[in-house]
Amino acid sequence: MNKKTINVDQLNDDNEKYSRASLDDFELGRLLGYGCNAAVYEARLRISTDGISRTIIPSEFIINDENSSESDTEILSRQSSNTSSIYEDVHDNLDDEEHLHELTLKEVRYRAATNMNTSSNIDSNLLPAGAFNLAIKILFNYGTQSNTEALAKAMDKELLPLRKCSYHPNIVQMYSCFVDSFPLLNEAYVHYPMAIPTNISPDGYGRNKTLFIVMRRYDLTLSEYIRLSKPTHHERLLLFAQLLEALLYLKRHSIVHRDLKSDNLLICSSTGELVLADFGCALYQPPNLKQPYTTDEICKGGNLALMAPEIVMCQPGPKSYLDYNKADLWASGTLCYEFFSLPNPFFHGSFRQEIYCDQQLPSLLPLASPLIERLVHSMLRKNPKERPSVSCISNCIQLCLWFNSTILKMNKNDFYQAYMWTALETLFNKRTLSSVELSLKKLFCQRQSSQSLYEAQSYLDQLTA
């Protein structure tokens, strides 16, 4: 018998946002983790008495590409040979060869983006009956009124991926959210007794209702995965590249995470997929990620130990502001030590943001290559103006993944040809790559222009000079 399915988002309609879904729709399993502000449990949708299995199919994965009749090869071949259209879309200061390169790169970007959407693995997100493939985050409510509007406003940072972002493979996948009564679970008295509502426990400080977030469940944190799997140098770079892709995506949406740490990096153990989670300290600050800092009552973020120097040392004033443009990049540079099984010098070591010198940064050798060490040290420069951009670093790491040192030293034309071969291989020979490698390559290809490629190549060349 075919079982019917529904979308979790159908539990929340436009007129009754947060009100139709409830904790009764889910069965909670074991406690996955907890902190000062929330607890996370594994979960699954309940099977109703009529046999309906509620299954999650994120709508952002459903792509209608029926109008595309040409194959990737046909479009790229047509575009590459049709030089007459080159001059309509590119800058006048490029020579003929660069015109051709730029147009072909534009077509590759389009095809990579389209292929990224249409090849998303929908089946991996289907939840078979009986599987705890979900995680539910129970936010602790200490001071907000027990009504939907007040809770949604007070906890809006947690919902930034759901409200401001579309699907990205390296951002935690949120399916839905709802408001319900705080549940008295077995672990509550042991692990988070203060969050229990006062009408249930005299020692509790919590309110009656709170916000629940339904997410995809991931197996391990970064530190757990590194310890258990002992990944190779290439696999560690794949993980780090995924973190940078997440940060680049957030920056383009005017979001800064502000609480980067290994516990907030979750891994799917079977695929090596990494996602950035826990947006409780995140900030949405369009258009330039600069927040006025007029008083010290304004929160700078979460993890003080991994807070960028320019944020830690910023003093409040009428003309002062917190510039977060490269703050997450700096924090990710400190985390790279943990990616390579080394102690984080700013978290586990004696380094402090206010007093360290660039020349004193610990080595990552021999676990990381010399080039990766130089890239990480460039991310950790104390002066943010001396750090490269998130985009440049992300592109550099990807070039290190897919190209050898000889190719990186090539002239522009030869380097372009090598890149095009890699792009075509990515689009058409998917079976030779893991799902993570394929995803990273597509993200890389869909944003490249000749300028961004040569900028990354030039920066790597500068570091090795």
Short mmCIF file of C-alpha atoms in Angstrom, two decimals:
data_model
loop_
_atom_site.label_atom_id
_atom_site.label_comp_id
_atom_site.label_asym_id
_atom_site.label_seq_id
_atom_site.Cartn_x
_atom_site.Cartn_y
_atom_site.Cartn_z
CA MET A 1 0.00 0.00 0.00
CA ASN A 2 1.35 3.42 -0.96
CA LYS A 3 1.62 5.71 2.03
CA LYS A 4 0.65 9.33 1.68
CA THR A 5 3.18 12.01 2.52
CA ILE A 6 2.94 15.63 3.57
CA ASN A 7 5.44 18.44 3.89
CA VAL A 8 6.30 19.70 7.36
CA ASP A 9 5.88 23.24 6.04
CA GLN A 10 2.25 22.37 5.35
CA LEU A 11 1.83 22.28 9.12
CA ASN A 12 2.40 26.06 9.06
CA ASP A 13 0.25 28.07 6.67
CA ASP A 14 0.47 31.77 5.86
CA ASN A 15 -2.46 32.74 8.06
CA GLU A 16 -1.52 30.73 11.14
CA LYS A 17 2.24 30.92 11.20
CA TYR A 18 3.74 28.72 13.95
CA SER A 19 0.30 27.71 15.22
CA ARG A 20 -0.63 24.50 13.41
CA ALA A 21 2.49 22.42 14.05
CA SER A 22 3.04 21.22 17.58
CA LEU A 23 5.33 18.99 19.57
CA ASP A 24 2.65 16.28 19.39
CA ASP A 25 3.45 15.89 15.69
CA PHE A 26 6.90 14.55 16.61
CA GLU A 27 8.38 11.76 18.67
CA LEU A 28 11.54 12.77 20.52
CA GLY A 29 14.46 10.40 20.98
CA ARG A 30 17.70 10.82 22.87
CA LEU A 31 19.28 14.11 23.90
CA LEU A 32 21.92 15.09 21.33
CA GLY A 33 23.31 18.13 23.12
CA TYR A 34 22.48 21.11 25.29
CA GLY A 35 23.89 24.46 26.31
CA CYS A 36 22.93 27.64 28.10
CA ASN A 37 20.24 28.58 25.60
CA ALA A 38 18.85 25.38 24.08
CA ALA A 39 18.69 21.59 24.03
CA VAL A 40 18.64 19.43 20.90
CA TYR A 41 16.89 16.07 20.62
CA GLU A 42 16.73 13.55 17.83
CA ALA A 43 13.19 13.30 16.49
CA ARG A 44 10.89 11.76 13.93
CA LEU A 45 7.42 12.53 12.67
CA ARG A 46 4.70 10.47 14.25
CA ILE A 47 2.75 8.00 12.17
CA SER A 48 -0.89 8.95 12.53
CA THR A 49 -3.61 6.43 13.27
CA ASP A 50 -4.76 6.50 9.64
CA GLY A 51 -1.33 5.27 8.47
CA ILE A 52 -0.18 8.55 6.93
CA SER A 53 3.58 8.97 7.08
CA ARG A 54 4.58 12.61 7.29
CA THR A 55 7.67 13.05 5.16
CA ILE A 56 9.83 16.08 4.61
CA ILE A 57 10.48 17.21 1.06
CA PRO A 58 12.01 20.69 1.12
CA SER A 59 10.35 22.73 -1.60
CA GLU A 60 13.61 24.45 -2.52
CA PHE A 61 14.84 21.14 -3.94
CA ILE A 62 12.03 20.88 -6.46
CA ILE A 63 13.30 22.44 -9.67
CA ASN A 64 11.27 22.65 -12.86
CA ASP A 65 13.71 22.38 -15.75
CA GLU A 66 11.34 21.04 -18.38
CA ASN A 67 12.11 23.89 -20.79
CA SER A 68 15.78 22.99 -21.00
CA SER A 69 16.16 20.69 -23.98
CA GLU A 70 19.87 21.16 -24.66
CA SER A 71 22.49 19.11 -22.89
CA ASP A 72 25.32 20.74 -20.97
CA THR A 73 27.77 19.71 -23.70
CA GLU A 74 25.64 21.17 -26.48
CA ILE A 75 25.24 24.52 -24.74
CA LEU A 76 28.90 24.85 -23.86
CA SER A 77 29.97 23.84 -27.36
CA ARG A 78 27.52 26.26 -28.95
CA GLN A 79 28.54 29.08 -26.67
CA SER A 80 32.26 28.50 -27.06
CA SER A 81 32.04 28.54 -30.86
CA ASN A 82 29.65 31.48 -31.14
CA THR A 83 32.14 34.33 -30.83
CA SER A 84 29.78 36.82 -32.48
CA SER A 85 27.81 37.22 -29.24
CA ILE A 86 30.84 37.80 -27.06
CA TYR A 87 30.88 41.55 -27.27
CA GLU A 88 27.34 42.11 -26.08
CA ASP A 89 27.82 41.20 -22.41
CA VAL A 90 31.41 41.86 -21.39
CA HIS A 91 33.60 44.83 -20.58
CA ASP A 92 35.22 46.79 -23.38
CA ASN A 93 38.67 46.74 -21.80
CA LEU A 94 39.15 42.99 -22.42
CA ASP A 95 40.98 41.73 -25.48
CA ASP A 96 39.35 39.22 -27.86
CA GLU A 97 40.73 36.17 -26.10
CA GLU A 98 39.59 37.39 -22.69
CA HIS A 99 36.17 38.18 -24.17
CA LEU A 100 35.85 34.56 -25.21
CA HIS A 101 37.05 33.33 -21.84
CA GLU A 102 34.61 35.55 -19.97
CA LEU A 103 31.62 34.48 -22.02
CA THR A 104 32.44 30.79 -21.68
CA LEU A 105 32.92 31.22 -17.95
CA LYS A 106 29.53 32.92 -17.80
CA GLU A 107 27.97 29.90 -19.46
CA VAL A 108 29.78 27.54 -17.10
CA ARG A 109 28.48 29.52 -14.12
CA TYR A 110 24.94 29.20 -15.41
CA ARG A 111 25.20 25.48 -16.15
CA ALA A 112 26.90 24.74 -12.82
CA ALA A 113 24.16 26.58 -10.95
CA THR A 114 21.40 24.85 -12.91
CA ASN A 115 23.04 21.46 -12.52
CA MET A 116 23.52 22.10 -8.80
CA ASN A 117 19.77 22.58 -8.35
CA THR A 118 18.50 19.78 -10.58
CA SER A 119 20.90 17.16 -9.23
CA SER A 120 20.18 17.81 -5.54
CA ASN A 121 19.68 14.49 -3.83
CA ILE A 122 16.01 14.70 -2.86
CA ASP A 123 15.90 11.10 -1.67
CA SER A 124 18.50 11.75 1.02
CA ASN A 125 16.03 14.10 2.72
CA LEU A 126 13.05 11.76 2.69
CA LEU A 127 12.30 10.41 6.10
CA PRO A 128 11.27 6.75 6.16
CA ALA A 129 8.86 5.73 8.86
CA GLY A 130 10.66 4.82 12.05
CA ALA A 131 13.91 6.71 11.37
CA PHE A 132 15.13 9.47 13.70
CA ASN A 133 16.32 11.65 10.82
CA LEU A 134 15.27 14.93 12.39
CA ALA A 135 16.58 17.08 15.19
CA ILE A 136 14.39 19.42 17.22
CA LYS A 137 15.98 22.35 18.98
CA ILE A 138 14.15 23.46 22.11
CA LEU A 139 15.04 27.07 22.86
CA PHE A 140 15.07 28.11 26.50
CA ASN A 141 12.69 30.96 27.24
CA TYR A 142 13.57 32.83 30.41
CA GLY A 143 12.09 36.28 29.90
CA THR A 144 9.83 36.45 26.86
CA GLN A 145 6.06 36.42 27.00
CA SER A 146 4.51 33.08 26.14
CA ASN A 147 2.96 34.15 22.87
CA THR A 148 3.99 33.47 19.28
CA GLU A 149 4.70 37.01 18.17
CA ALA A 150 6.91 37.87 21.14
CA LEU A 151 8.87 34.61 20.91
CA ALA A 152 9.41 34.91 17.16
CA LYS A 153 10.76 38.44 17.62
CA ALA A 154 12.98 37.60 20.60
CA MET A 155 14.48 34.52 18.96
CA ASP A 156 14.65 35.80 15.39
CA LYS A 157 18.42 35.24 15.10
CA GLU A 158 17.93 31.48 15.44
CA LEU A 159 15.61 31.57 12.44
CA LEU A 160 17.89 33.49 10.05
CA PRO A 161 18.65 30.42 7.87
CA LEU A 162 14.92 29.76 7.58
CA ARG A 163 13.91 33.37 6.86
CA LYS A 164 16.82 34.93 4.96
CA CYS A 165 18.48 32.02 3.13
CA SER A 166 17.47 29.49 0.54
CA TYR A 167 18.96 26.00 0.54
CA HIS A 168 22.75 25.75 0.72
CA PRO A 169 24.55 22.40 1.20
CA ASN A 170 26.77 23.80 3.97
CA ILE A 171 24.14 25.63 6.05
CA VAL A 172 22.11 23.60 8.54
CA GLN A 173 18.87 22.56 6.93
CA MET A 174 15.87 23.95 8.79
CA TYR A 175 12.46 22.62 7.81
CA SER A 176 10.02 24.41 10.09
CA CYS A 177 9.45 26.07 13.46
CA PHE A 178 6.56 26.34 15.89
CA VAL A 179 5.62 27.57 19.36
CA ASP A 180 4.41 25.11 22.00
CA SER A 181 4.49 24.44 25.73
CA PHE A 182 7.88 23.63 27.25
CA PRO A 183 8.09 19.82 27.64
CA LEU A 184 9.19 18.29 30.94
CA LEU A 185 11.57 15.59 29.67
CA ASN A 186 13.58 13.15 31.76
CA GLU A 187 16.88 14.98 31.23
CA ALA A 188 15.54 18.41 32.12
CA TYR A 189 16.11 18.23 35.88
CA VAL A 190 19.68 16.97 35.34
CA HIS A 191 20.97 19.01 32.40
CA TYR A 192 18.92 22.21 32.20
CA PRO A 193 16.82 22.60 35.39
CA MET A 194 16.80 26.41 35.23
CA ALA A 195 14.94 26.34 31.90
CA ILE A 196 11.98 24.47 33.38
CA PRO A 197 8.92 26.74 33.83
CA THR A 198 8.40 28.04 37.35
CA ASN A 199 4.87 26.65 37.50
CA ILE A 200 6.36 23.14 37.12
CA SER A 201 9.50 23.45 39.22
CA PRO A 202 10.14 25.95 42.03
CA ASP A 203 13.84 25.98 41.04
CA GLY A 204 13.11 26.80 37.40
CA TYR A 205 13.16 30.21 35.75
CA GLY A 206 11.58 29.31 32.40
CA ARG A 207 8.33 30.48 30.82
CA ASN A 208 5.47 28.19 29.83
CA LYS A 209 5.91 28.36 26.08
CA THR A 210 8.93 28.49 23.81
CA LEU A 211 10.11 28.15 20.22
CA PHE A 212 10.97 24.82 18.59
CA ILE A 213 13.04 24.47 15.40
CA VAL A 214 12.81 21.37 13.20
CA MET A 215 16.09 20.55 11.45
CA ARG A 216 17.82 17.78 9.62
CA ARG A 217 19.80 15.58 12.00
CA TYR A 218 23.57 15.29 11.56
CA ASP A 219 25.72 12.61 13.16
CA LEU A 220 28.79 14.25 14.63
CA THR A 221 30.44 17.52 15.53
CA LEU A 222 33.69 18.45 13.81
CA SER A 223 35.90 17.39 16.73
CA GLU A 224 34.09 14.05 17.03
CA TYR A 225 34.42 13.38 13.31
CA ILE A 226 38.12 14.26 13.23
CA ARG A 227 38.83 12.04 16.22
CA LEU A 228 36.84 9.04 14.98
CA SER A 229 37.47 9.16 11.22
CA LYS A 230 41.10 10.37 11.12
CA PRO A 231 40.61 11.96 7.67
CA THR A 232 43.38 12.41 5.12
CA HIS A 233 44.86 15.80 4.22
CA HIS A 234 42.54 15.99 1.19
CA GLU A 235 39.48 15.13 3.29
CA ARG A 236 40.39 17.76 5.88
CA LEU A 237 40.67 20.36 3.12
CA LEU A 238 37.26 19.30 1.83
CA LEU A 239 35.81 19.95 5.26
CA PHE A 240 37.51 23.34 5.56
CA ALA A 241 36.42 24.32 2.05
CA GLN A 242 32.80 23.59 3.01
CA LEU A 243 33.04 25.92 6.01
CA LEU A 244 34.37 28.70 3.78
CA GLU A 245 31.56 28.13 1.28
CA ALA A 246 29.06 28.54 4.13
CA LEU A 247 30.69 31.80 5.25
CA LEU A 248 30.79 33.13 1.71
CA TYR A 249 27.09 32.37 1.29
CA LEU A 250 26.20 34.08 4.57
CA LYS A 251 28.25 37.16 3.71
CA ARG A 252 26.40 37.51 0.41
CA HIS A 253 23.17 37.50 2.42
CA SER A 254 24.51 40.13 4.89
CA ILE A 255 24.70 37.60 7.73
CA VAL A 256 27.58 37.06 10.13
CA HIS A 257 27.54 33.97 12.37
CA ARG A 258 29.52 35.39 15.33
CA ASP A 259 29.78 32.06 17.19
CA LEU A 260 32.08 29.84 15.16
CA LYS A 261 33.39 26.84 17.08
CA SER A 262 33.81 23.14 16.44
CA ASP A 263 30.58 22.26 18.27
CA ASN A 264 28.65 24.35 15.74
CA LEU A 265 30.12 22.49 12.77
CA LEU A 266 28.09 19.32 12.15
CA ILE A 267 29.13 16.42 9.93
CA CYS A 268 27.24 13.68 8.12
CA SER A 269 29.54 10.74 8.87
CA SER A 270 28.58 8.72 5.79
CA THR A 271 29.31 11.48 3.26
CA GLY A 272 31.68 13.93 4.97
CA GLU A 273 29.17 16.75 4.41
CA LEU A 274 29.75 19.70 6.78
CA VAL A 275 27.14 22.26 7.78
CA LEU A 276 27.29 25.40 9.90
CA ALA A 277 24.69 25.36 12.68
CA ASP A 278 23.43 27.33 15.71
CA PHE A 279 22.58 30.87 14.61
CA GLY A 280 21.60 32.09 18.08
CA CYS A 281 24.33 34.76 18.03
CA ALA A 282 24.08 35.59 14.31
CA LEU A 283 23.52 39.09 13.01
CA TYR A 284 21.69 40.23 9.89
CA GLN A 285 23.27 43.58 9.08
CA PRO A 286 22.72 44.80 5.51
CA PRO A 287 24.25 46.20 3.47
CA ASN A 288 27.85 46.14 4.75
CA LEU A 289 28.00 44.06 7.97
CA LYS A 290 28.87 47.17 10.01
CA GLN A 291 26.90 47.57 13.23
CA PRO A 292 26.85 50.89 15.13
CA TYR A 293 28.48 50.44 18.53
CA THR A 294 27.29 53.36 20.62
CA THR A 295 27.14 51.54 23.97
CA ASP A 296 28.77 48.47 25.52
CA GLU A 297 25.29 47.06 26.08
CA ILE A 298 25.28 46.05 22.40
CA CYS A 299 26.20 42.36 22.08
CA LYS A 300 29.37 41.68 20.10
CA GLY A 301 28.61 37.99 19.56
CA GLY A 302 29.08 34.62 21.21
CA ASN A 303 32.43 32.91 21.68
CA LEU A 304 34.80 35.54 23.10
CA ALA A 305 37.88 33.31 22.67
CA LEU A 306 37.37 33.13 18.89
CA MET A 307 36.16 36.69 18.38
CA ALA A 308 38.17 38.66 15.82
CA PRO A 309 40.66 41.23 17.20
CA GLU A 310 38.86 44.20 15.63
CA ILE A 311 35.66 43.18 17.43
CA VAL A 312 37.28 42.43 20.79
CA MET A 313 39.21 45.72 20.85
CA CYS A 314 36.43 47.95 19.50
CA GLN A 315 35.34 50.59 22.03
CA PRO A 316 31.81 52.09 22.11
CA GLY A 317 31.27 55.66 20.99
CA PRO A 318 28.93 57.91 18.99
CA LYS A 319 30.86 57.23 15.76
CA SER A 320 32.06 53.71 16.55
CA TYR A 321 30.93 50.60 14.70
CA LEU A 322 31.64 46.88 14.73
CA ASP A 323 32.96 45.80 11.33
CA TYR A 324 32.11 42.11 10.85
CA ASN A 325 33.23 41.84 7.21
CA LYS A 326 36.20 39.60 8.02
CA ALA A 327 35.37 38.56 11.58
CA ASP A 328 34.02 35.09 10.72
CA LEU A 329 36.95 34.59 8.35
CA TRP A 330 39.39 35.21 11.23
CA ALA A 331 37.51 32.78 13.50
CA SER A 332 37.53 30.11 10.79
CA GLY A 333 41.30 30.56 10.50
CA THR A 334 41.68 29.65 14.17
CA LEU A 335 39.44 26.62 13.64
CA CYS A 336 41.65 25.36 10.82
CA TYR A 337 44.10 24.18 13.49
CA GLU A 338 41.36 21.90 14.79
CA PHE A 339 40.64 20.67 11.26
CA PHE A 340 44.24 19.40 11.25
CA SER A 341 44.08 17.87 14.75
CA LEU A 342 46.06 20.66 16.38
CA PRO A 343 45.05 22.69 19.45
CA ASN A 344 43.34 25.96 18.61
CA PRO A 345 45.90 28.58 19.72
CA PHE A 346 43.20 31.06 20.74
CA PHE A 347 40.90 28.58 22.45
CA HIS A 348 43.20 25.93 23.92
CA GLY A 349 46.43 27.93 23.89
CA SER A 350 47.83 31.13 25.31
CA PHE A 351 47.16 33.44 22.37
CA ARG A 352 44.98 36.49 22.97
CA GLN A 353 43.49 38.72 20.31
CA GLU A 354 44.77 41.94 21.86
CA ILE A 355 48.45 41.04 22.15
CA TYR A 356 49.47 38.42 19.58
CA CYS A 357 51.74 39.16 16.61
CA ASP A 358 51.24 37.76 13.13
CA GLN A 359 54.78 36.39 13.07
CA GLN A 360 54.19 34.32 16.23
CA LEU A 361 51.32 32.20 14.92
CA PRO A 362 51.90 28.46 15.50
CA SER A 363 52.81 26.24 12.58
CA LEU A 364 50.38 23.76 11.04
CA LEU A 365 53.22 21.65 9.64
CA PRO A 366 53.58 18.78 8.96
CA LEU A 367 49.86 17.93 9.13
CA ALA A 368 48.97 20.73 6.70
CA SER A 369 50.94 21.65 3.60
CA PRO A 370 53.13 24.78 3.62
CA LEU A 371 50.74 26.57 1.24
CA ILE A 372 47.72 25.86 3.44
CA GLU A 373 49.68 27.12 6.45
CA ARG A 374 50.41 30.40 4.63
CA LEU A 375 46.76 30.78 3.67
CA VAL A 376 45.61 30.22 7.26
CA HIS A 377 48.17 32.67 8.61
CA SER A 378 46.92 35.26 6.10
CA MET A 379 43.38 34.76 7.47
CA LEU A 380 44.68 35.39 11.00
CA ARG A 381 46.41 38.69 10.37
CA LYS A 382 45.58 41.00 13.20
CA ASN A 383 44.78 43.93 10.91
CA PRO A 384 41.59 43.05 8.97
CA LYS A 385 42.73 45.24 6.08
CA GLU A 386 45.66 42.87 5.54
CA ARG A 387 43.45 39.78 5.37
CA PRO A 388 42.20 38.53 2.01
CA SER A 389 38.47 38.43 1.34
CA VAL A 390 36.32 35.40 2.15
CA SER A 391 35.79 34.90 -1.58
CA CYS A 392 39.52 34.96 -2.33
CA ILE A 393 40.36 32.47 0.43
CA SER A 394 37.52 30.16 -0.58
CA ASN A 395 38.70 30.20 -4.20
CA CYS A 396 42.31 29.61 -3.12
CA ILE A 397 41.38 26.56 -1.03
CA GLN A 398 39.39 25.15 -3.94
CA LEU A 399 42.31 25.69 -6.31
CA CYS A 400 44.54 23.83 -3.85
CA LEU A 401 42.03 20.96 -3.87
CA TRP A 402 41.67 20.57 -7.62
CA PHE A 403 44.97 21.76 -9.14
CA ASN A 404 48.60 20.86 -8.58
CA SER A 405 51.32 23.44 -7.97
CA THR A 406 52.52 23.30 -11.60
CA ILE A 407 49.13 24.36 -12.95
CA LEU A 408 48.93 27.22 -10.48
CA LYS A 409 52.16 28.64 -11.94
CA MET A 410 50.84 28.61 -15.54
CA ASN A 411 50.25 31.69 -17.64
CA LYS A 412 46.70 33.02 -17.86
CA ASN A 413 45.68 31.24 -21.04
CA ASP A 414 47.03 27.83 -20.00
CA PHE A 415 45.51 28.22 -16.56
CA TYR A 416 42.15 29.10 -18.10
CA GLN A 417 42.28 25.98 -20.28
CA ALA A 418 43.12 23.82 -17.25
CA TYR A 419 40.22 25.34 -15.33
CA MET A 420 37.80 24.75 -18.21
CA TRP A 421 38.81 21.10 -18.37
CA THR A 422 38.10 20.75 -14.64
CA ALA A 423 34.75 22.52 -15.03
CA LEU A 424 33.69 20.22 -17.86
CA GLU A 425 34.83 17.18 -15.90
CA THR A 426 32.73 18.36 -12.97
CA LEU A 427 29.61 18.84 -15.06
CA PHE A 428 29.78 15.60 -17.03
CA ASN A 429 31.84 13.01 -15.13
CA LYS A 430 29.99 13.08 -11.83
CA ARG A 431 30.66 9.44 -10.99
CA THR A 432 34.35 10.06 -10.46
CA LEU A 433 33.65 12.44 -7.56
CA SER A 434 32.15 12.03 -4.12
CA SER A 435 28.96 13.96 -3.40
CA VAL A 436 30.91 16.49 -1.32
CA GLU A 437 33.54 16.98 -4.04
CA LEU A 438 30.85 17.40 -6.67
CA SER A 439 28.99 19.95 -4.55
CA LEU A 440 32.14 21.96 -3.84
CA LYS A 441 33.22 22.00 -7.47
CA LYS A 442 29.82 23.19 -8.62
CA LEU A 443 29.75 25.96 -6.03
CA PHE A 444 33.23 26.95 -7.20
CA CYS A 445 32.37 26.88 -10.90
CA GLN A 446 29.09 28.75 -10.64
CA ARG A 447 30.71 31.92 -9.29
CA GLN A 448 33.95 32.15 -11.28
CA SER A 449 34.87 34.97 -13.64
CA SER A 450 38.25 35.42 -15.24
CA GLN A 451 38.99 38.17 -12.71
CA SER A 452 38.19 36.00 -9.66
CA LEU A 453 40.17 33.07 -11.04
CA TYR A 454 43.26 35.12 -11.77
CA GLU A 455 42.99 36.95 -8.46
CA ALA A 456 43.08 33.64 -6.56
CA GLN A 457 45.91 32.30 -8.72
CA SER A 458 47.87 35.50 -8.19
CA TYR A 459 47.34 35.42 -4.42
CA LEU A 460 48.59 31.83 -4.19
CA ASP A 461 51.58 32.74 -6.33
CA GLN A 462 52.27 35.68 -4.01
CA LEU A 463 52.21 33.42 -0.94
CA THR A 464 54.66 30.96 -2.48
CA ALA A 465 57.07 33.60 -3.83
#
